[in-house]
Amino acid sequence: MEETIKKSSKKYKELLRKYIDTQDEKALYDLELISKAFIRKKILPEELINLHIQAMENIYPQLLSEYKLSMEFLLEAAVFYGLALQEVDYLRQEKNVLTSEISVAANMQKTLLGTEKPEGSGLDIGVVSVPAHQMNGDYHHFTKGSNGTIGIAIADVIGKGIPAALCMSMIKYTMDSYPEATMSPNKVLENLNRVVERNIDSSMFITMCYAHYHPKESKLRLSSAGHEPGYIYRAETGEFEEIRTKGIVLGVMPDAQYREYELMIDKDDLIIFLTDGVSECRDGDRFIETEELLEVIRKYIDLPAQELVESVYRYFERLQDFQLRDDFTLIVLRKDV
């Protein structure tokens, strides 16, 4: 660094004298080269100012004391500026590293939590799940049992970001270890509750709804752990009914028990599962009402299930100026046979 400054000192003084005498822009061009050399060598701004002070004192030894003091003041300002700039550069690098790592984690989460809609179940299934940020605190999953039953899970962590995403991964792999097709919904939740209570921080909770659809009986059996109420649209009457379920959120009590509910499903009926990122969408500072949500769903009720959920999502995305405030997950099941 000292060698670079020493080599530049004489050249800088010559350029400064030339520019003062002639205002030749060629001097400015050569100055640019010196500045770039300083940048490559990571020489701080105050060193350049100090170089300027020395050159001026050499060219004009009789400088006013006020001028000298002003340059000393500028030099101190440059020192503070340089330190702040280094800190900003460090923080920017740290942010870039963190952003990159979160992006990798988000892609891994998407892969790990991926699930496919089951075919040949007599259900037309539509699902959309969009995180408000990079990591998703919502979870959904489908399974198909050997007896033809369809398992549907939807969950939401009370908490956001990476901790929520890690909780969702734990739920996913815990459920993968269960013979879901043979376990009743309430037993699935009771087992999950014990795992969550033992392994997740006491400040975090998980709401969840787990359901089994039995196509031969046209029945939906489900249990809820404090999750958002779902809805059923009765095609015969054209009316929505709330699916009233009760159950404590996962992770609060190790011995919690969950009740199982049963619904008969007729042709063209619609089952709606969602997270609070749907039911608590905002229009400005106002939360939407349940009736507003259901009217939006009704608007697209005749569309195939996947087109329906995507249309509803786009509607609420526009309503929130394309800035989701919470993870948005909506599942629709239509009995089509």
mmCIF file of C-alpha atoms in Angstrom:
data_model
loop_
_atom_site.group_PDB
_atom_site.id
_atom_site.type_symbol
_atom_site.label_atom_id
_atom_site.label_comp_id
_atom_site.label_asym_id
_atom_site.label_seq_id
_atom_site.Cartn_x
_atom_site.Cartn_y
_atom_site.Cartn_z
ATOM 1 C CA MET A 1 0.000 0.000 0.000
ATOM 2 C CA GLU A 2 2.768 2.464 0.975
ATOM 3 C CA GLU A 3 4.655 1.704 -2.233
ATOM 4 C CA THR A 4 1.553 2.440 -4.323
ATOM 5 C CA ILE A 5 0.987 5.755 -2.529
ATOM 6 C CA LYS A 6 4.641 6.725 -2.886
ATOM 7 C CA LYS A 7 4.625 6.014 -6.622
ATOM 8 C CA SER A 8 1.393 7.956 -7.080
ATOM 9 C CA SER A 9 2.448 10.999 -5.043
ATOM 10 C CA LYS A 10 4.708 12.607 -7.654
ATOM 11 C CA LYS A 11 2.305 11.871 -10.502
ATOM 12 C CA TYR A 12 -0.637 13.242 -8.555
ATOM 13 C CA LYS A 13 1.230 16.495 -7.795
ATOM 14 C CA GLU A 14 2.078 16.936 -11.488
ATOM 15 C CA LEU A 15 -1.518 16.354 -12.555
ATOM 16 C CA LEU A 16 -2.842 18.719 -9.913
ATOM 17 C CA ARG A 17 -0.479 21.536 -10.949
ATOM 18 C CA LYS A 18 -1.322 20.951 -14.631
ATOM 19 C CA TYR A 19 -5.062 21.051 -14.004
ATOM 20 C CA ILE A 20 -4.862 24.220 -11.858
ATOM 21 C CA ASP A 21 -2.804 25.951 -14.543
ATOM 22 C CA THR A 22 -4.659 24.752 -17.672
ATOM 23 C CA GLN A 23 -7.883 22.973 -16.668
ATOM 24 C CA ASP A 24 -6.855 20.309 -19.173
ATOM 25 C CA GLU A 25 -9.287 17.384 -19.164
ATOM 26 C CA LYS A 26 -6.384 15.070 -19.988
ATOM 27 C CA ALA A 27 -5.277 15.560 -16.395
ATOM 28 C CA LEU A 28 -8.692 14.344 -15.226
ATOM 29 C CA TYR A 29 -8.373 11.229 -17.354
ATOM 30 C CA ASP A 30 -4.948 10.443 -15.843
ATOM 31 C CA LEU A 31 -6.415 11.107 -12.389
ATOM 32 C CA GLU A 32 -9.056 8.469 -13.097
ATOM 33 C CA LEU A 33 -6.293 5.938 -13.727
ATOM 34 C CA ILE A 34 -4.673 6.764 -10.385
ATOM 35 C CA SER A 35 -8.033 6.399 -8.634
ATOM 36 C CA LYS A 36 -8.635 2.988 -10.226
ATOM 37 C CA ALA A 37 -5.187 1.866 -9.110
ATOM 38 C CA PHE A 38 -6.080 2.933 -5.559
ATOM 39 C CA ILE A 39 -9.319 0.948 -5.728
ATOM 40 C CA ARG A 40 -7.537 -2.195 -6.960
ATOM 41 C CA LYS A 41 -5.079 -1.924 -4.078
ATOM 42 C CA LYS A 42 -7.963 -1.291 -1.632
ATOM 43 C CA ILE A 43 -6.503 2.068 -0.575
ATOM 44 C CA LEU A 44 -8.978 4.049 1.489
ATOM 45 C CA PRO A 45 -10.444 7.453 0.483
ATOM 46 C CA GLU A 46 -8.583 9.281 3.264
ATOM 47 C CA GLU A 47 -5.249 8.265 1.705
ATOM 48 C CA LEU A 48 -6.230 10.006 -1.522
ATOM 49 C CA ILE A 49 -7.226 13.127 0.399
ATOM 50 C CA ASN A 50 -3.969 13.044 2.345
ATOM 51 C CA LEU A 51 -2.128 12.803 -0.977
ATOM 52 C CA HIS A 52 -3.998 15.889 -2.153
ATOM 53 C CA ILE A 53 -3.094 17.839 1.029
ATOM 54 C CA GLN A 54 0.599 17.040 0.627
ATOM 55 C CA ALA A 55 0.571 18.008 -3.043
ATOM 56 C CA MET A 56 -1.123 21.356 -2.324
ATOM 57 C CA GLU A 57 1.323 22.177 0.477
ATOM 58 C CA ASN A 58 4.217 21.395 -1.854
ATOM 59 C CA ILE A 59 2.845 23.482 -4.721
ATOM 60 C CA TYR A 60 1.588 26.371 -2.533
ATOM 61 C CA PRO A 61 3.653 26.484 0.675
ATOM 62 C CA GLN A 62 1.979 29.766 1.694
ATOM 63 C CA LEU A 63 -1.545 28.325 1.852
ATOM 64 C CA LEU A 64 -3.987 29.969 4.220
ATOM 65 C CA SER A 65 -4.227 28.253 7.591
ATOM 66 C CA GLU A 66 -8.012 28.150 7.173
ATOM 67 C CA TYR A 67 -7.585 26.088 4.025
ATOM 68 C CA LYS A 68 -5.244 23.680 5.785
ATOM 69 C CA LEU A 69 -7.712 23.274 8.625
ATOM 70 C CA SER A 70 -10.567 22.657 6.180
ATOM 71 C CA MET A 71 -8.550 19.887 4.496
ATOM 72 C CA GLU A 72 -7.791 18.304 7.854
ATOM 73 C CA PHE A 73 -11.512 18.386 8.572
ATOM 74 C CA LEU A 74 -12.215 16.738 5.202
ATOM 75 C CA LEU A 75 -9.602 14.096 5.957
ATOM 76 C CA GLU A 76 -11.320 13.180 9.232
ATOM 77 C CA ALA A 77 -14.655 13.008 7.447
ATOM 78 C CA ALA A 78 -13.134 10.652 4.875
ATOM 79 C CA VAL A 79 -11.805 8.410 7.654
ATOM 80 C CA PHE A 80 -15.301 8.052 9.126
ATOM 81 C CA TYR A 81 -16.762 7.576 5.650
ATOM 82 C CA GLY A 82 -14.197 4.879 4.823
ATOM 83 C CA LEU A 83 -14.934 2.944 8.004
ATOM 84 C CA ALA A 84 -18.676 3.117 7.374
ATOM 85 C CA LEU A 85 -18.182 2.060 3.753
ATOM 86 C CA GLN A 86 -16.179 -0.981 4.841
ATOM 87 C CA GLU A 87 -18.942 -1.953 7.239
ATOM 88 C CA VAL A 88 -21.591 -1.525 4.550
ATOM 89 C CA ASP A 89 -19.569 -3.655 2.119
ATOM 90 C CA TYR A 90 -19.168 -6.344 4.788
ATOM 91 C CA LEU A 91 -22.888 -6.348 5.578
ATOM 92 C CA ARG A 92 -23.735 -6.451 1.884
ATOM 93 C CA GLN A 93 -21.510 -9.485 1.396
ATOM 94 C CA GLU A 94 -23.060 -11.179 4.430
ATOM 95 C CA LYS A 95 -26.534 -10.438 3.105
ATOM 96 C CA ASN A 96 -25.663 -11.879 -0.301
ATOM 97 C CA VAL A 97 -24.342 -15.050 1.309
ATOM 98 C CA LEU A 98 -27.439 -15.362 3.498
ATOM 99 C CA THR A 99 -29.778 -14.692 0.562
ATOM 100 C CA SER A 100 -28.024 -17.351 -1.473
ATOM 101 C CA GLU A 101 -28.220 -19.880 1.361
ATOM 102 C CA ILE A 102 -31.923 -19.172 1.930
ATOM 103 C CA SER A 103 -32.568 -19.599 -1.791
ATOM 104 C CA VAL A 104 -30.861 -22.995 -1.717
ATOM 105 C CA ALA A 105 -32.824 -23.954 1.408
ATOM 106 C CA ALA A 106 -36.100 -22.844 -0.197
ATOM 107 C CA ASN A 107 -35.436 -24.994 -3.258
ATOM 108 C CA MET A 108 -34.539 -27.939 -1.023
ATOM 109 C CA GLN A 109 -37.722 -27.430 0.985
ATOM 110 C CA LYS A 110 -39.796 -27.360 -2.195
ATOM 111 C CA THR A 111 -38.241 -30.650 -3.264
ATOM 112 C CA LEU A 112 -38.465 -32.309 0.151
ATOM 113 C CA LEU A 113 -42.082 -31.301 0.761
ATOM 114 C CA GLY A 114 -43.227 -31.986 -2.789
ATOM 115 C CA THR A 115 -46.375 -34.066 -3.214
ATOM 116 C CA GLU A 116 -48.431 -35.224 -6.170
ATOM 117 C CA LYS A 117 -52.178 -35.124 -6.539
ATOM 118 C CA PRO A 118 -53.531 -38.692 -6.583
ATOM 119 C CA GLU A 119 -55.254 -39.832 -9.765
ATOM 120 C CA GLY A 120 -58.259 -42.066 -10.266
ATOM 121 C CA SER A 121 -59.874 -41.235 -6.970
ATOM 122 C CA GLY A 122 -63.170 -39.858 -8.226
ATOM 123 C CA LEU A 123 -61.984 -36.442 -7.066
ATOM 124 C CA ASP A 124 -60.992 -33.419 -9.118
ATOM 125 C CA ILE A 125 -58.240 -31.887 -6.976
ATOM 126 C CA GLY A 126 -56.879 -28.366 -7.171
ATOM 127 C CA VAL A 127 -54.101 -26.983 -4.980
ATOM 128 C CA VAL A 128 -52.084 -23.780 -4.811
ATOM 129 C CA SER A 129 -49.470 -23.096 -2.121
ATOM 130 C CA VAL A 130 -47.420 -19.902 -2.353
ATOM 131 C CA PRO A 131 -45.028 -18.671 0.361
ATOM 132 C CA ALA A 132 -45.150 -15.007 1.334
ATOM 133 C CA HIS A 133 -41.344 -15.069 1.394
ATOM 134 C CA GLN A 134 -38.776 -17.611 0.263
ATOM 135 C CA MET A 135 -39.516 -20.240 2.911
ATOM 136 C CA ASN A 136 -42.975 -21.748 3.261
ATOM 137 C CA GLY A 137 -44.555 -22.143 6.697
ATOM 138 C CA ASP A 138 -47.542 -23.968 5.172
ATOM 139 C CA TYR A 139 -47.628 -27.672 4.402
ATOM 140 C CA HIS A 140 -49.894 -29.879 2.348
ATOM 141 C CA HIS A 141 -49.645 -33.521 1.402
ATOM 142 C CA PHE A 142 -51.623 -36.198 -0.424
ATOM 143 C CA THR A 143 -51.457 -39.969 -0.078
ATOM 144 C CA LYS A 144 -53.318 -42.823 -1.721
ATOM 145 C CA GLY A 145 -53.893 -46.024 0.219
ATOM 146 C CA SER A 146 -54.014 -49.524 -1.221
ATOM 147 C CA ASN A 147 -57.742 -49.601 -0.410
ATOM 148 C CA GLY A 148 -58.329 -46.511 -2.586
ATOM 149 C CA THR A 149 -58.609 -43.994 0.232
ATOM 150 C CA ILE A 150 -57.118 -40.551 -0.285
ATOM 151 C CA GLY A 151 -55.262 -38.818 2.551
ATOM 152 C CA ILE A 152 -55.230 -35.029 2.615
ATOM 153 C CA ALA A 153 -53.087 -33.031 5.041
ATOM 154 C CA ILE A 154 -52.877 -29.267 5.421
ATOM 155 C CA ALA A 155 -50.910 -27.498 8.154
ATOM 156 C CA ASP A 156 -49.642 -24.081 9.189
ATOM 157 C CA VAL A 157 -46.844 -23.221 11.614
ATOM 158 C CA ILE A 158 -47.564 -20.361 14.020
ATOM 159 C CA GLY A 159 -44.284 -18.671 13.177
ATOM 160 C CA LYS A 160 -42.448 -17.757 9.986
ATOM 161 C CA GLY A 161 -39.171 -18.113 8.162
ATOM 162 C CA ILE A 162 -36.583 -20.865 8.477
ATOM 163 C CA PRO A 163 -37.764 -22.242 11.883
ATOM 164 C CA ALA A 164 -41.263 -22.713 10.434
ATOM 165 C CA ALA A 165 -39.847 -24.402 7.351
ATOM 166 C CA LEU A 166 -37.835 -26.811 9.512
ATOM 167 C CA CYS A 167 -41.004 -27.679 11.455
ATOM 168 C CA MET A 168 -42.785 -28.477 8.206
ATOM 169 C CA SER A 169 -39.964 -30.804 7.161
ATOM 170 C CA MET A 170 -40.239 -32.607 10.480
ATOM 171 C CA ILE A 171 -44.004 -33.048 10.014
ATOM 172 C CA LYS A 172 -43.460 -34.378 6.489
ATOM 173 C CA TYR A 173 -40.969 -37.051 7.494
ATOM 174 C CA THR A 174 -42.846 -38.010 10.625
ATOM 175 C CA MET A 175 -45.946 -38.636 8.530
ATOM 176 C CA ASP A 176 -43.934 -40.621 6.013
ATOM 177 C CA SER A 177 -43.076 -43.037 8.820
ATOM 178 C CA TYR A 178 -46.752 -43.746 9.546
ATOM 179 C CA PRO A 179 -48.939 -46.245 7.686
ATOM 180 C CA GLU A 180 -51.291 -43.355 6.888
ATOM 181 C CA ALA A 181 -53.676 -45.333 4.760
ATOM 182 C CA THR A 182 -54.561 -47.557 7.702
ATOM 183 C CA MET A 183 -54.465 -44.934 10.462
ATOM 184 C CA SER A 184 -57.577 -42.907 11.240
ATOM 185 C CA PRO A 185 -57.221 -39.095 11.019
ATOM 186 C CA ASN A 186 -57.497 -38.602 14.777
ATOM 187 C CA LYS A 187 -54.734 -41.146 15.469
ATOM 188 C CA VAL A 188 -52.468 -39.460 12.908
ATOM 189 C CA LEU A 189 -52.885 -36.152 14.759
ATOM 190 C CA GLU A 190 -52.380 -37.736 18.186
ATOM 191 C CA ASN A 191 -49.094 -39.287 17.067
ATOM 192 C CA LEU A 192 -47.933 -36.064 15.419
ATOM 193 C CA ASN A 193 -48.842 -34.095 18.515
ATOM 194 C CA ARG A 194 -46.511 -36.184 20.671
ATOM 195 C CA VAL A 195 -43.652 -35.685 18.210
ATOM 196 C CA VAL A 196 -44.232 -31.919 18.005
ATOM 197 C CA GLU A 197 -44.537 -31.529 21.789
ATOM 198 C CA ARG A 198 -41.216 -33.291 22.329
ATOM 199 C CA ASN A 199 -39.201 -31.717 19.540
ATOM 200 C CA ILE A 200 -40.390 -28.169 18.840
ATOM 201 C CA ASP A 201 -39.717 -25.056 20.883
ATOM 202 C CA SER A 202 -42.548 -24.207 23.254
ATOM 203 C CA SER A 203 -43.048 -20.846 21.514
ATOM 204 C CA MET A 204 -44.046 -22.550 18.253
ATOM 205 C CA PHE A 205 -47.271 -24.392 17.492
ATOM 206 C CA ILE A 206 -48.707 -26.122 14.452
ATOM 207 C CA THR A 207 -52.316 -26.119 13.312
ATOM 208 C CA MET A 208 -53.308 -29.007 11.098
ATOM 209 C CA CYS A 209 -56.232 -30.751 9.485
ATOM 210 C CA TYR A 210 -55.964 -34.342 8.312
ATOM 211 C CA ALA A 211 -58.656 -36.103 6.296
ATOM 212 C CA HIS A 212 -59.366 -39.424 4.612
ATOM 213 C CA TYR A 213 -61.688 -39.640 1.640
ATOM 214 C CA HIS A 214 -63.326 -43.042 1.129
ATOM 215 C CA PRO A 215 -64.564 -43.144 -2.471
ATOM 216 C CA LYS A 216 -66.561 -46.372 -2.103
ATOM 217 C CA GLU A 217 -68.583 -44.855 0.718
ATOM 218 C CA SER A 218 -68.483 -41.235 -0.557
ATOM 219 C CA LYS A 219 -67.384 -40.220 2.939
ATOM 220 C CA LEU A 220 -64.809 -37.784 4.214
ATOM 221 C CA ARG A 221 -63.438 -38.505 7.687
ATOM 222 C CA LEU A 222 -61.316 -35.761 9.226
ATOM 223 C CA SER A 223 -59.785 -34.403 12.410
ATOM 224 C CA SER A 224 -58.470 -30.940 13.186
ATOM 225 C CA ALA A 225 -55.756 -29.583 15.471
ATOM 226 C CA GLY A 226 -56.898 -25.973 15.807
ATOM 227 C CA HIS A 227 -56.757 -25.415 12.054
ATOM 228 C CA GLU A 228 -58.762 -22.935 9.985
ATOM 229 C CA PRO A 229 -62.295 -24.231 9.410
ATOM 230 C CA GLY A 230 -62.839 -25.752 6.002
ATOM 231 C CA TYR A 231 -65.997 -25.472 3.933
ATOM 232 C CA ILE A 232 -68.196 -27.710 1.854
ATOM 233 C CA TYR A 233 -70.167 -26.443 -1.112
ATOM 234 C CA ARG A 234 -73.352 -28.421 -1.609
ATOM 235 C CA ALA A 235 -74.069 -28.585 -5.336
ATOM 236 C CA GLU A 236 -77.722 -29.493 -4.790
ATOM 237 C CA THR A 237 -78.506 -26.349 -2.776
ATOM 238 C CA GLY A 238 -75.753 -24.048 -4.080
ATOM 239 C CA GLU A 239 -74.824 -23.173 -0.492
ATOM 240 C CA PHE A 240 -71.581 -23.253 1.510
ATOM 241 C CA GLU A 241 -71.425 -24.937 4.904
ATOM 242 C CA GLU A 242 -68.622 -24.532 7.421
ATOM 243 C CA ILE A 243 -66.924 -27.788 8.384
ATOM 244 C CA ARG A 244 -67.146 -27.418 12.147
ATOM 245 C CA THR A 245 -64.292 -29.225 13.868
ATOM 246 C CA LYS A 246 -62.512 -28.773 17.173
ATOM 247 C CA GLY A 247 -59.107 -29.784 18.477
ATOM 248 C CA ILE A 248 -56.133 -28.252 20.264
ATOM 249 C CA VAL A 249 -53.135 -27.154 18.183
ATOM 250 C CA LEU A 250 -50.222 -29.568 17.945
ATOM 251 C CA GLY A 251 -47.491 -29.262 20.544
ATOM 252 C CA VAL A 252 -49.416 -27.893 23.529
ATOM 253 C CA MET A 253 -50.372 -31.029 25.475
ATOM 254 C CA PRO A 254 -48.500 -34.341 25.099
ATOM 255 C CA ASP A 255 -51.611 -36.449 25.710
ATOM 256 C CA ALA A 256 -54.102 -34.450 23.611
ATOM 257 C CA GLN A 257 -56.856 -36.454 21.957
ATOM 258 C CA TYR A 258 -58.645 -35.549 18.743
ATOM 259 C CA ARG A 259 -62.186 -36.158 17.642
ATOM 260 C CA GLU A 260 -62.948 -37.610 14.219
ATOM 261 C CA TYR A 261 -65.732 -36.088 12.108
ATOM 262 C CA GLU A 262 -67.555 -37.554 9.130
ATOM 263 C CA LEU A 263 -69.138 -35.947 6.054
ATOM 264 C CA MET A 264 -71.161 -37.487 3.260
ATOM 265 C CA ILE A 265 -70.086 -36.139 -0.123
ATOM 266 C CA ASP A 266 -72.424 -36.047 -3.126
ATOM 267 C CA LYS A 267 -71.564 -35.613 -6.787
ATOM 268 C CA ASP A 268 -70.257 -32.124 -7.657
ATOM 269 C CA ASP A 269 -69.917 -31.164 -3.983
ATOM 270 C CA LEU A 270 -66.803 -29.131 -3.233
ATOM 271 C CA ILE A 271 -64.534 -29.554 -0.183
ATOM 272 C CA ILE A 272 -62.363 -26.518 0.640
ATOM 273 C CA PHE A 273 -59.289 -26.594 2.882
ATOM 274 C CA LEU A 274 -57.177 -23.486 3.481
ATOM 275 C CA THR A 275 -54.657 -21.752 5.740
ATOM 276 C CA ASP A 276 -55.078 -18.395 7.445
ATOM 277 C CA GLY A 277 -53.091 -16.756 4.645
ATOM 278 C CA VAL A 278 -56.295 -17.208 2.620
ATOM 279 C CA SER A 279 -58.957 -16.473 5.212
ATOM 280 C CA GLU A 280 -57.061 -13.451 6.587
ATOM 281 C CA CYS A 281 -56.231 -11.747 3.306
ATOM 282 C CA ARG A 282 -56.335 -7.970 3.542
ATOM 283 C CA ASP A 283 -57.881 -5.271 1.463
ATOM 284 C CA GLY A 284 -55.688 -2.379 2.550
ATOM 285 C CA ASP A 285 -55.752 -2.456 6.354
ATOM 286 C CA ARG A 286 -58.998 -4.414 6.471
ATOM 287 C CA PHE A 287 -59.233 -8.194 6.821
ATOM 288 C CA ILE A 288 -61.677 -9.761 4.396
ATOM 289 C CA GLU A 289 -64.831 -11.376 5.726
ATOM 290 C CA THR A 290 -65.613 -15.087 5.306
ATOM 291 C CA GLU A 291 -68.529 -14.197 3.056
ATOM 292 C CA GLU A 292 -66.189 -12.313 0.728
ATOM 293 C CA LEU A 293 -63.876 -15.322 0.439
ATOM 294 C CA LEU A 294 -66.735 -17.677 -0.326
ATOM 295 C CA GLU A 295 -68.188 -15.303 -2.924
ATOM 296 C CA VAL A 296 -64.854 -15.242 -4.726
ATOM 297 C CA ILE A 297 -64.817 -19.050 -4.728
ATOM 298 C CA ARG A 298 -68.417 -19.061 -5.962
ATOM 299 C CA LYS A 299 -67.376 -16.773 -8.832
ATOM 300 C CA TYR A 300 -65.132 -19.546 -10.179
ATOM 301 C CA ILE A 301 -67.170 -22.516 -8.949
ATOM 302 C CA ASP A 302 -67.785 -23.981 -12.437
ATOM 303 C CA LEU A 303 -64.098 -24.136 -13.355
ATOM 304 C CA PRO A 304 -62.027 -27.328 -13.024
ATOM 305 C CA ALA A 305 -60.548 -27.525 -9.523
ATOM 306 C CA GLN A 306 -57.007 -26.468 -10.457
ATOM 307 C CA GLU A 307 -58.214 -23.487 -12.497
ATOM 308 C CA LEU A 308 -60.518 -22.558 -9.623
ATOM 309 C CA VAL A 309 -57.774 -22.363 -6.972
ATOM 310 C CA GLU A 310 -55.417 -20.513 -9.315
ATOM 311 C CA SER A 311 -58.133 -17.968 -10.146
ATOM 312 C CA VAL A 312 -58.880 -17.415 -6.452
ATOM 313 C CA TYR A 313 -55.177 -16.978 -5.728
ATOM 314 C CA ARG A 314 -54.749 -14.413 -8.520
ATOM 315 C CA TYR A 315 -57.765 -12.501 -7.226
ATOM 316 C CA PHE A 316 -56.332 -12.161 -3.717
ATOM 317 C CA GLU A 317 -52.830 -11.539 -5.037
ATOM 318 C CA ARG A 318 -54.162 -8.502 -6.905
ATOM 319 C CA LEU A 319 -56.174 -7.442 -3.859
ATOM 320 C CA GLN A 320 -52.936 -7.308 -1.840
ATOM 321 C CA ASP A 321 -51.018 -5.427 -4.556
ATOM 322 C CA PHE A 322 -49.034 -8.596 -5.349
ATOM 323 C CA GLN A 323 -47.453 -8.572 -1.869
ATOM 324 C CA LEU A 324 -48.623 -11.598 0.143
ATOM 325 C CA ARG A 325 -48.574 -10.931 3.875
ATOM 326 C CA ASP A 326 -48.779 -14.605 4.783
ATOM 327 C CA ASP A 327 -48.249 -17.993 3.169
ATOM 328 C CA PHE A 328 -51.240 -18.841 0.967
ATOM 329 C CA THR A 329 -52.469 -22.449 0.649
ATOM 330 C CA LEU A 330 -55.830 -23.441 -0.823
ATOM 331 C CA ILE A 331 -56.999 -26.981 -1.602
ATOM 332 C CA VAL A 332 -60.250 -27.829 -3.375
ATOM 333 C CA LEU A 333 -61.693 -31.324 -3.838
ATOM 334 C CA ARG A 334 -64.670 -31.832 -6.152
ATOM 335 C CA LYS A 335 -66.456 -35.169 -6.264
ATOM 336 C CA ASP A 336 -66.870 -35.719 -9.988
ATOM 337 C CA VAL A 337 -68.296 -39.262 -10.040
#
